[in-house]
Coordinates of C-alpha atoms and ligand atoms in Angstrom, one line a residue:
M231 CA -7.3 -20.9 -17.1
N232 CA -4.4 -20.5 -19.4
V233 CA -2.6 -17.2 -18.4
D234 CA -0.8 -16.4 -21.8
K235 CA -4.0 -16.7 -23.3
L236 CA -6.4 -14.8 -20.7
M237 CA -3.8 -12.1 -20.8
L238 CA -3.8 -11.5 -24.0
Q239 CA -8.0 -11.0 -23.9
L240 CA -7.4 -8.5 -21.2
E241 CA -4.8 -6.9 -23.1
Q242 CA -7.1 -5.8 -26.3
K243 CA -9.9 -5.1 -24.1
H244 CA -7.6 -2.9 -21.8
P245 CA -4.7 -1.6 -23.8
G246 CA -1.9 0.1 -22.4
E247 CA -3.0 -0.4 -18.6
V248 CA 0.7 -1.3 -18.0
E249 CA 0.4 -1.4 -14.0
Y250 CA -3.1 -2.9 -13.1
L251 CA -1.6 -6.3 -16.7
Q252 CA 1.5 -6.0 -14.5
A253 CA -0.4 -6.6 -11.0
V254 CA -3.5 -8.6 -13.0
R255 CA -0.8 -11.6 -14.2
E256 CA 1.6 -11.3 -10.7
V257 CA -1.5 -12.9 -9.6
L258 CA -3.0 -15.2 -12.5
E259 CA 0.5 -16.9 -12.7
S260 CA 0.9 -18.0 -9.2
I261 CA -2.6 -19.5 -8.5
E262 CA -2.7 -20.6 -12.1
D263 CA -1.9 -24.3 -10.8
I264 CA -4.7 -23.8 -7.6
Y265 CA -6.8 -23.1 -10.0
N266 CA -7.1 -25.3 -12.9
Q267 CA -7.2 -28.4 -9.9
N268 CA -9.7 -27.2 -8.5
P269 CA -13.0 -26.9 -11.3
Q270 CA -15.5 -25.1 -9.5
F271 CA -13.6 -22.2 -9.6
E272 CA -13.6 -22.0 -14.1
A273 CA -17.0 -23.1 -14.0
A274 CA -18.2 -20.4 -11.6
G275 CA -15.7 -17.5 -14.2
I276 CA -14.1 -16.7 -11.3
V277 CA -11.6 -15.2 -12.9
E278 CA -13.1 -13.4 -15.5
R279 CA -15.3 -11.9 -12.6
I280 CA -12.7 -10.9 -9.9
V281 CA -9.9 -9.5 -13.3
E282 CA -12.9 -6.7 -13.5
P283 CA -13.6 -4.0 -11.1
D284 CA -17.5 -4.4 -10.0
R285 CA -18.2 -0.7 -11.2
I286 CA -15.7 2.1 -11.5
L287 CA -17.1 5.9 -10.5
T288 CA -15.2 8.8 -12.9
F289 CA -15.7 12.6 -11.9
K290 CA -13.8 15.9 -11.9
V291 CA -13.4 18.4 -9.0
P292 CA -14.0 21.8 -10.0
W293 CA -12.0 24.0 -7.3
V294 CA -10.5 27.5 -6.7
G295 CA -7.2 28.3 -6.2
D296 CA -5.9 30.8 -3.8
D297 CA -5.3 33.2 -6.8
G298 CA -9.4 33.1 -7.9
K299 CA -8.2 31.2 -10.9
V300 CA -10.6 27.9 -11.7
N301 CA -9.3 24.3 -11.5
V302 CA -10.1 21.1 -12.6
N303 CA -9.1 17.9 -11.6
L304 CA -10.1 14.2 -12.7
A305 CA -11.1 12.1 -9.5
Y306 CA -11.8 8.3 -9.3
R307 CA -13.1 5.7 -7.5
V308 CA -12.5 1.6 -8.1
Q309 CA -15.0 -1.0 -6.1
F310 CA -13.2 -3.9 -7.1
N311 CA -14.6 -7.0 -5.6
N312 CA -16.9 -7.1 -2.2
A313 CA -17.2 -10.4 -1.9
I314 CA -15.9 -10.6 1.7
G315 CA -17.1 -7.1 2.9
P316 CA -17.9 -3.6 2.0
Y317 CA -15.2 -2.3 -0.6
K318 CA -11.6 -0.9 1.3
G319 CA -8.9 1.3 0.6
G320 CA -6.7 4.2 0.3
L321 CA -7.1 7.4 -1.8
R322 CA -4.0 8.4 -3.4
F323 CA -4.1 12.3 -4.2
H324 CA -0.7 12.4 -6.6
P325 CA 0.0 13.8 -10.6
S326 CA 0.5 10.4 -11.7
V327 CA -3.0 9.1 -11.0
N328 CA -4.6 7.8 -13.7
L329 CA -7.0 4.8 -13.8
S330 CA -4.0 1.7 -14.8
G331 CA -2.5 3.1 -11.6
L332 CA -5.7 2.7 -9.2
K333 CA -6.9 -0.6 -11.0
F334 CA -4.0 -2.4 -10.1
L335 CA -4.4 -1.0 -6.8
G336 CA -7.9 -1.8 -5.8
F337 CA -7.0 -5.3 -7.2
E338 CA -3.9 -5.4 -5.2
Q339 CA -5.9 -4.8 -2.5
I340 CA -8.8 -7.7 -3.0
F341 CA -6.1 -10.1 -2.3
K342 CA -3.9 -7.9 0.8
N343 CA -7.4 -7.6 2.3
S344 CA -8.4 -11.4 2.5
L345 CA -4.4 -11.7 3.9
T346 CA -6.0 -9.6 7.1
T347 CA -9.0 -12.1 7.8
L348 CA -10.9 -9.0 8.4
P349 CA -14.4 -8.5 6.2
M350 CA -13.0 -6.4 3.7
G351 CA -13.2 -6.1 0.2
G352 CA -10.9 -4.4 -2.2
G353 CA -11.3 -0.4 -4.0
K354 CA -9.1 2.4 -4.3
G355 CA -9.6 5.7 -5.4
G356 CA -8.1 9.6 -6.4
S357 CA -7.4 12.0 -8.3
D358 CA -4.5 13.5 -9.9
F359 CA -4.4 16.1 -7.8
D360 CA -1.0 17.4 -6.3
P361 CA -1.6 18.5 -2.6
K362 CA 2.4 19.3 -3.7
G363 CA 2.3 23.2 -2.8
K364 CA -0.8 23.9 -1.8
S365 CA -2.2 26.0 0.8
D366 CA -4.5 24.2 3.5
A367 CA -7.3 26.6 2.4
E368 CA -6.9 24.6 -1.4
V369 CA -6.6 21.1 -0.2
M370 CA -9.6 22.0 2.1
R371 CA -11.2 23.2 -1.1
F372 CA -10.3 20.3 -3.1
C373 CA -10.7 17.5 -0.5
Q374 CA -14.4 19.2 -0.1
G375 CA -15.6 19.3 -3.8
F376 CA -14.1 15.2 -3.9
M377 CA -16.5 14.4 -1.2
M378 CA -19.2 16.1 -2.6
E379 CA -19.1 13.8 -5.3
L380 CA -17.8 10.7 -3.1
W381 CA -20.2 11.0 -0.4
K382 CA -23.2 9.4 -2.0
F383 CA -21.3 6.0 -3.2
I384 CA -19.9 5.4 0.2
G385 CA -21.0 4.1 3.2
P386 CA -19.9 2.3 6.4
E387 CA -21.1 -1.5 5.0
T388 CA -20.4 -0.1 1.3
D389 CA -16.9 1.7 0.4
V390 CA -15.2 2.7 3.3
P391 CA -12.0 4.7 1.5
A392 CA -8.8 6.1 3.5
G393 CA -5.1 7.6 2.7
D394 CA -2.4 6.0 0.8
I395 CA -0.1 9.1 -1.5
G396 CA -0.9 12.6 -0.8
V397 CA -4.0 11.5 1.6
G398 CA -2.7 11.7 5.3
G399 CA -4.4 12.9 8.4
R400 CA -5.3 16.5 7.0
E401 CA -6.9 15.2 3.8
I402 CA -8.9 12.1 5.6
G403 CA -10.2 15.0 8.4
F404 CA -11.1 17.0 5.4
L405 CA -12.8 14.4 3.7
Y406 CA -14.8 13.6 6.7
G407 CA -16.4 16.8 7.9
M408 CA -18.3 16.7 4.3
Y409 CA -19.5 14.3 4.5
R410 CA -21.0 14.5 8.1
K411 CA -21.9 17.5 6.5
L412 CA -23.7 16.4 3.7
A413 CA -24.9 13.1 5.9
R414 CA -25.8 14.3 8.6
E415 CA -24.1 11.7 10.3
N416 CA -21.0 10.2 12.3
T417 CA -20.5 7.0 10.9
G418 CA -16.9 4.7 9.8
I419 CA -17.0 6.6 6.6
L420 CA -13.3 6.7 6.6
T421 CA -10.2 5.0 8.2
G422 CA -7.6 7.0 9.4
K423 CA -9.4 9.7 11.0
G424 CA -8.0 11.7 13.8
G425 CA -8.2 10.2 17.4
N426 CA -10.9 12.4 18.9
W427 CA -13.3 11.8 16.0
G428 CA -13.3 8.1 15.4
G429 CA -9.6 7.2 14.7
S430 CA -7.8 4.7 16.1
V431 CA -4.6 4.6 17.3
I432 CA -1.7 3.1 15.1
R433 CA -2.7 3.7 12.4
P434 CA -0.5 6.3 11.4
E435 CA 2.0 3.9 12.6
A436 CA 0.7 0.9 11.1
T437 CA 1.5 -0.4 7.6
G438 CA 5.3 0.8 8.5
F439 CA 5.4 -0.8 12.0
G440 CA 3.6 -4.1 10.3
N441 CA 6.0 -4.0 7.8
V442 CA 8.9 -4.6 10.1
Y443 CA 6.8 -7.4 11.8
F444 CA 6.4 -9.1 8.9
A445 CA 10.1 -8.7 7.7
K446 CA 10.4 -10.2 11.6
E447 CA 8.8 -13.2 11.1
M448 CA 10.7 -13.9 7.7
L449 CA 13.7 -13.6 8.8
A450 CA 13.1 -15.4 11.7
T451 CA 12.2 -18.5 9.3
K452 CA 16.5 -17.9 9.1
S453 CA 17.6 -17.7 12.7
E454 CA 18.3 -14.3 11.7
T455 CA 16.5 -10.5 13.4
F456 CA 16.6 -7.2 13.2
E457 CA 19.6 -6.7 15.7
G458 CA 22.3 -4.8 14.5
K459 CA 21.3 -5.0 10.7
T460 CA 21.4 -1.8 8.6
V461 CA 18.1 -1.5 6.9
A462 CA 17.9 0.7 3.5
I463 CA 14.3 2.4 2.9
S464 CA 13.2 4.6 -0.4
G465 CA 10.6 7.4 0.1
F466 CA 10.3 9.5 2.7
G467 CA 6.4 9.4 3.0
N468 CA 4.4 7.5 6.0
V469 CA 4.8 3.7 5.7
S470 CA 8.5 4.6 5.8
W471 CA 8.5 6.7 8.9
G472 CA 6.7 4.1 10.4
A473 CA 8.9 1.5 8.9
A474 CA 11.7 3.6 10.2
L475 CA 10.8 3.8 13.8
K476 CA 9.9 0.1 13.9
A477 CA 13.1 -1.1 12.7
T478 CA 15.2 1.1 14.7
E479 CA 13.4 -0.1 17.8
L480 CA 13.9 -4.1 17.3
G481 CA 17.7 -2.6 17.5
A482 CA 18.4 -2.2 13.6
K483 CA 20.9 1.1 12.2
V484 CA 18.5 2.8 9.0
V485 CA 21.7 3.9 7.2
A486 CA 19.5 5.2 4.1
I487 CA 16.1 6.9 3.1
S488 CA 15.2 8.8 -0.5
G489 CA 13.0 11.2 -0.7
P490 CA 11.6 12.4 -5.1
D491 CA 15.4 14.8 -4.6
G492 CA 17.6 11.6 -3.9
Y493 CA 18.9 10.0 -0.6
I494 CA 20.9 11.0 2.3
Y495 CA 23.3 8.1 3.5
D496 CA 23.8 8.6 6.9
A497 CA 26.2 6.1 9.3
D498 CA 25.9 7.0 12.3
G499 CA 21.9 5.9 12.2
I500 CA 18.7 7.8 11.2
A501 CA 16.4 7.9 14.6
G502 CA 15.2 10.0 17.4
E503 CA 15.9 13.2 16.2
K504 CA 16.6 12.9 12.8
I505 CA 13.5 11.4 12.0
D506 CA 11.9 14.3 13.4
Y507 CA 13.7 16.9 11.6
M508 CA 12.8 14.4 8.6
L509 CA 9.3 15.2 9.5
E510 CA 10.0 18.6 10.1
L511 CA 11.0 18.3 6.1
R512 CA 8.3 16.8 5.0
A513 CA 5.4 18.5 6.5
S514 CA 7.8 21.5 4.5
N515 CA 5.1 20.4 2.0
N516 CA 8.3 19.9 -0.4
D517 CA 9.5 16.0 0.8
V518 CA 12.8 16.6 -0.2
V519 CA 15.9 15.2 2.0
A520 CA 18.6 17.4 0.9
P521 CA 18.7 19.1 3.9
Y522 CA 19.0 16.9 6.2
A523 CA 23.2 16.1 5.4
E524 CA 23.6 19.9 5.7
K525 CA 21.8 19.7 9.7
F526 CA 24.0 15.8 10.1
P527 CA 27.1 16.7 8.3
N528 CA 27.8 13.1 8.8
A529 CA 25.7 12.3 6.1
K530 CA 25.8 12.2 3.0
F531 CA 23.1 13.5 0.1
F532 CA 23.3 11.5 -3.3
A533 CA 21.1 14.0 -5.5
G534 CA 18.8 11.2 -8.5
Q535 CA 19.6 8.1 -6.5
K536 CA 18.6 5.3 -5.3
P537 CA 19.3 4.0 -2.0
W538 CA 19.4 0.3 -3.2
N539 CA 23.5 1.1 -4.4
Q540 CA 24.2 1.1 -1.1
K541 CA 25.4 -2.1 1.0
V542 CA 22.8 -2.8 3.5
D543 CA 21.1 -6.4 4.8
I544 CA 17.6 -5.0 4.7
A545 CA 15.8 -3.5 1.9
L546 CA 12.4 -1.6 3.0
P547 CA 10.8 0.0 -0.3
C548 CA 8.2 2.4 0.8
A549 CA 8.1 5.6 -1.8
I550 CA 5.6 4.5 -5.0
Q551 CA 5.3 1.4 -7.8
N552 CA 8.1 0.0 -9.4
E553 CA 10.8 1.9 -8.4
L554 CA 13.2 -0.9 -7.4
N555 CA 14.7 -2.6 -11.3
K556 CA 16.1 -5.5 -12.3
E557 CA 19.5 -3.7 -11.7
D558 CA 19.1 -2.3 -8.5
A559 CA 17.6 -5.7 -7.4
E560 CA 20.9 -7.1 -8.7
L561 CA 23.1 -4.7 -6.8
L562 CA 20.9 -5.8 -4.1
V563 CA 22.1 -9.0 -4.2
K564 CA 25.1 -8.4 -4.7
N565 CA 25.9 -6.3 -1.7
G566 CA 24.6 -9.5 0.7
C567 CA 21.2 -7.9 1.3
I568 CA 19.2 -11.0 2.7
C569 CA 15.7 -9.6 3.1
I570 CA 13.5 -7.6 0.9
S571 CA 10.5 -6.5 2.1
E572 CA 7.8 -4.3 0.3
G573 CA 5.9 -1.2 2.1
A574 CA 5.4 -0.2 -1.1
N575 CA 2.6 -1.6 -3.3
M576 CA 4.3 -3.8 -6.1
P577 CA 8.0 -1.2 -5.9
C578 CA 9.7 -4.1 -7.3
T579 CA 9.5 -4.4 -11.1
P580 CA 8.4 -8.5 -12.3
E581 CA 12.6 -8.2 -13.8
A582 CA 14.0 -7.6 -10.6
I583 CA 11.8 -10.4 -8.7
E584 CA 13.2 -12.5 -10.8
V585 CA 16.1 -11.8 -9.9
I586 CA 15.5 -11.3 -6.3
Q587 CA 13.4 -14.7 -6.1
D588 CA 16.6 -16.6 -8.2
N589 CA 19.2 -15.6 -5.7
K590 CA 16.6 -17.0 -2.6
L591 CA 16.1 -13.8 -0.9
L592 CA 13.9 -13.1 1.4
Y593 CA 11.4 -10.9 -0.3
G594 CA 8.2 -10.2 1.5
P595 CA 5.3 -9.0 -1.5
G596 CA 3.6 -5.3 -0.9
K597 CA 0.3 -7.2 -0.3
A598 CA 1.2 -9.4 2.5
A599 CA 4.2 -7.1 3.8
N600 CA 2.7 -3.9 4.2
A601 CA -1.2 -5.1 4.6
G602 CA -0.8 -3.9 8.1
G603 CA -2.2 -0.5 7.0
V604 CA -5.3 -1.7 6.0
A605 CA -5.6 -4.2 8.5
T606 CA -5.5 -1.3 11.1
S607 CA -8.2 0.4 8.9
G608 CA -10.0 -2.9 9.9
L609 CA -10.0 -2.9 13.2
E610 CA -10.6 1.5 13.8
M611 CA -14.3 -0.2 11.6
S612 CA -14.2 -2.3 14.2
Q613 CA -13.9 0.1 16.9
N614 CA -16.4 2.5 15.4
S615 CA -18.6 -0.4 15.1
M616 CA -18.6 -1.2 18.8
K617 CA -18.6 3.3 19.2
L618 CA -15.6 1.8 21.6
N619 CA -11.5 3.0 21.6
W620 CA -9.2 0.0 22.3
S621 CA -5.9 1.0 23.9
R622 CA -2.7 1.4 21.7
E623 CA -1.7 -1.4 23.4
E624 CA -4.6 -3.8 22.7
V625 CA -4.2 -2.6 18.9
D626 CA -0.3 -3.7 18.3
T627 CA -1.1 -6.8 19.6
K628 CA -4.0 -7.1 17.3
L629 CA -1.2 -5.5 14.2
H630 CA 1.4 -7.7 15.4
S631 CA -0.8 -10.9 15.2
I632 CA -2.3 -10.4 12.6
M633 CA 1.7 -10.0 10.4
C634 CA 2.6 -13.1 12.0
N635 CA -1.1 -14.7 10.6
I636 CA -0.5 -13.1 7.1
H637 CA 3.2 -14.6 7.3
E638 CA 2.0 -17.8 8.2
A639 CA -0.3 -18.4 5.1
C640 CA 2.0 -17.9 2.7
V641 CA 4.2 -20.1 4.1
A642 CA 1.3 -22.9 3.6
Y643 CA 0.8 -22.2 0.2
G644 CA 4.1 -21.2 -0.6
K645 CA 6.8 -23.2 0.9
D646 CA 7.8 -25.9 -1.3
A647 CA 9.4 -29.6 -1.5
T648 CA 13.2 -28.1 0.0
G649 CA 11.4 -25.6 2.2
H650 CA 12.0 -22.8 0.4
V651 CA 9.3 -20.2 1.0
D652 CA 7.6 -18.3 -2.4
Y653 CA 5.9 -15.6 -0.3
V654 CA 4.7 -14.3 -4.0
K655 CA 2.7 -17.5 -4.7
G656 CA 1.7 -17.8 -0.6
A657 CA 0.3 -14.6 -0.1
N658 CA -1.8 -14.7 -4.4
I659 CA -2.9 -17.9 -3.6
A660 CA -3.9 -17.1 0.3
G661 CA -5.8 -14.1 -0.5
F662 CA -7.0 -16.0 -3.8
L663 CA -8.9 -18.8 -1.9
K664 CA -10.6 -16.9 0.1
V665 CA -12.9 -14.1 -1.8
A666 CA -13.0 -17.2 -4.4
N667 CA -14.6 -19.4 -2.0
A668 CA -17.1 -16.0 -1.2
M669 CA -18.0 -15.9 -4.5
I670 CA -18.7 -19.1 -5.3
D671 CA -21.1 -19.3 -2.2
Q672 CA -22.7 -16.6 -3.1
G673 CA -23.6 -17.5 -6.9
V674 CA -23.0 -15.5 -10.3
I675 CA -24.2 -11.4 -9.5
Ligands
LIG83 P1 2.9 9.5 1.3 O1 2.4 10.3 0.4 O2 2.7 9.9 3.0 O3 4.6 9.6 0.9 C1 5.2 9.1 0.2 C2 6.3 9.8 -0.6 O4 7.1 9.4 -1.9 C3 6.2 11.2 -1.0 O5 6.6 11.7 -0.5 C4 7.0 10.9 -2.5 O6 7.4 12.4 -2.7 C5 7.6 10.3 -2.4 N1 8.3 9.3 -4.0 C6 7.0 9.1 -4.9 N2 8.3 8.5 -5.5 C7 9.7 8.3 -4.7 C8 10.5 8.0 -5.7 N3 10.5 7.5 -7.0 N4 11.5 7.8 -4.9 C9 11.5 8.6 -3.5 N5 10.2 9.0 -3.4 C10 8.7 8.8 -3.5 O7 2.6 7.7 1.0 P2 2.4 6.5 1.7 O8 4.1 6.0 2.5 O9 1.0 6.7 2.3 O10 2.8 5.5 0.7 C11 4.0 5.2 0.0 C12 3.6 3.8 -0.9 O11 3.0 3.0 0.3 C13 2.7 3.5 -1.4 O12 3.1 3.0 -2.7 C14 1.3 3.3 -0.6 O13 0.5 2.5 -1.9 C15 2.4 2.0 0.1 N6 1.1 2.1 1.4 C16 0.1 3.1 1.5 C17 -0.3 3.0 2.8 C18 -0.4 3.5 4.1 O14 -1.9 3.5 4.8 N7 -0.6 4.6 3.9 C19 -0.5 0.9 3.1 C20 -0.1 0.1 2.1 C21 0.7 0.7 1.2 P3 6.6 13.0 -4.2 O15 5.3 13.3 -3.6 O16 7.3 14.2 -4.9 O17 6.2 12.1 -5.1
LIG84 O1 -2.6 0.4 -0.1 C1 -3.3 0.5 1.3 O2 -3.1 -1.2 1.9 C2 -3.7 1.2 1.7 N1 -3.3 2.6 1.2 C3 -4.8 1.5 3.1 C4 -5.6 1.3 2.8 C5 -6.3 1.3 3.9 O3 -7.8 1.5 3.2 O4 -6.6 1.4 4.7

């Protein structure tokens, strides 16, 4: 394999799909050596096959607003690779959703899901529908319209969607209700379900908890812990909420959290009732963080800024792709940050990653560090298959051990002669090998 040549061909085939091409290049660069040392991969055309999705479903979702007007949104499901299990990955409802974004997310999901050691292939879907500012009834009608089309293409052994940005418990409920009606079945076709209709405990917290568990393992390689450390987190969504809870529990102080309007800095730490207040703000359907500084006057609000210009020990980007750029990385390094662990998918730009790695910070890439969410989805699927529910302690113990195993896999494939661990390389190689070997075992299909 020649990465530059392959990338040139892909750029010609998929012009303008910037995020997808970015995600593919990173993986190919990591696996290049191991790929070329093992000619069976080239012989089976693994790279040419793995970079293209098995299929992409595109459909429209017409729905009626509360004002009686008809709206039409575009929707997709990218079924990327199912060599090791049913397609698995979230649904994103956000105005920025387009095919390039979903292809990058579906591609990353192949390797992330492989790293969890659970039998899940890679997929992703979503729509440019914006749940923000919509009434519950509007969200329900949209979700019902979305599922009216998608239900034919998913199933517990075929494709199992879940949440992502803009898709949480409420949306999963509306989607599940429509599936159940159309298919006349109660099966585990979605994860992130409610606790009394097939959901798993810990799934809401799992991505954030898992991210902190992964960072804890990285810190331990330097004989460090979360105890007494300061933490900055971006986004105030599902992932950042779980990360803030767990980091606080482990003795760290979360001093900055951002929303789309800017970030708040609270030297006293954002914990307890303050996290509850953040949840209230989020439930307001605006996702703003500014009012926090009015309620807790020791805190300061920085309009339109990112939390990466604060001096912190640990940074957890948990909002969206390409949100932490080269300048942000330089600031974090300059201010003495020792660890960056990605709760979001691909939040650091390639230039930022270069700065972070050149300065040898502990850096956990999303496909390893945020795999706790989908891992717990896998545990939800197991419970659905058995028609049993595990306790909170059982699920959390399994999640913790999966995150430790992912960390070990990254170390196994990412450690160099000096003892430094390149977690990007480690995660990409470990995730790739399992899927590639499965594809070889199963022939050219
Ligand atoms: P949520 O919808 O719960 O929250 C995301 C929040 O981040 C929204 O409030 C959004 O606001 C805000 N946001 C968007 N862009 C920015 C920005 N540039 N700066 C600050 N805030 C911003 O999504 P999740 O928490 O579920 O997802 C967050 C990230 O984690 C995504 O990258 C997702 O792919 C990833 N992830 C999620 C998993 C899960 O289980 N949910 C699992 C693994 C990864 P707005 O709507 O205004 O843009
Ligand atoms: O990016 C992700 O891993 C998710 N949004 C969770 C996917 C899942 O199927 O739980």
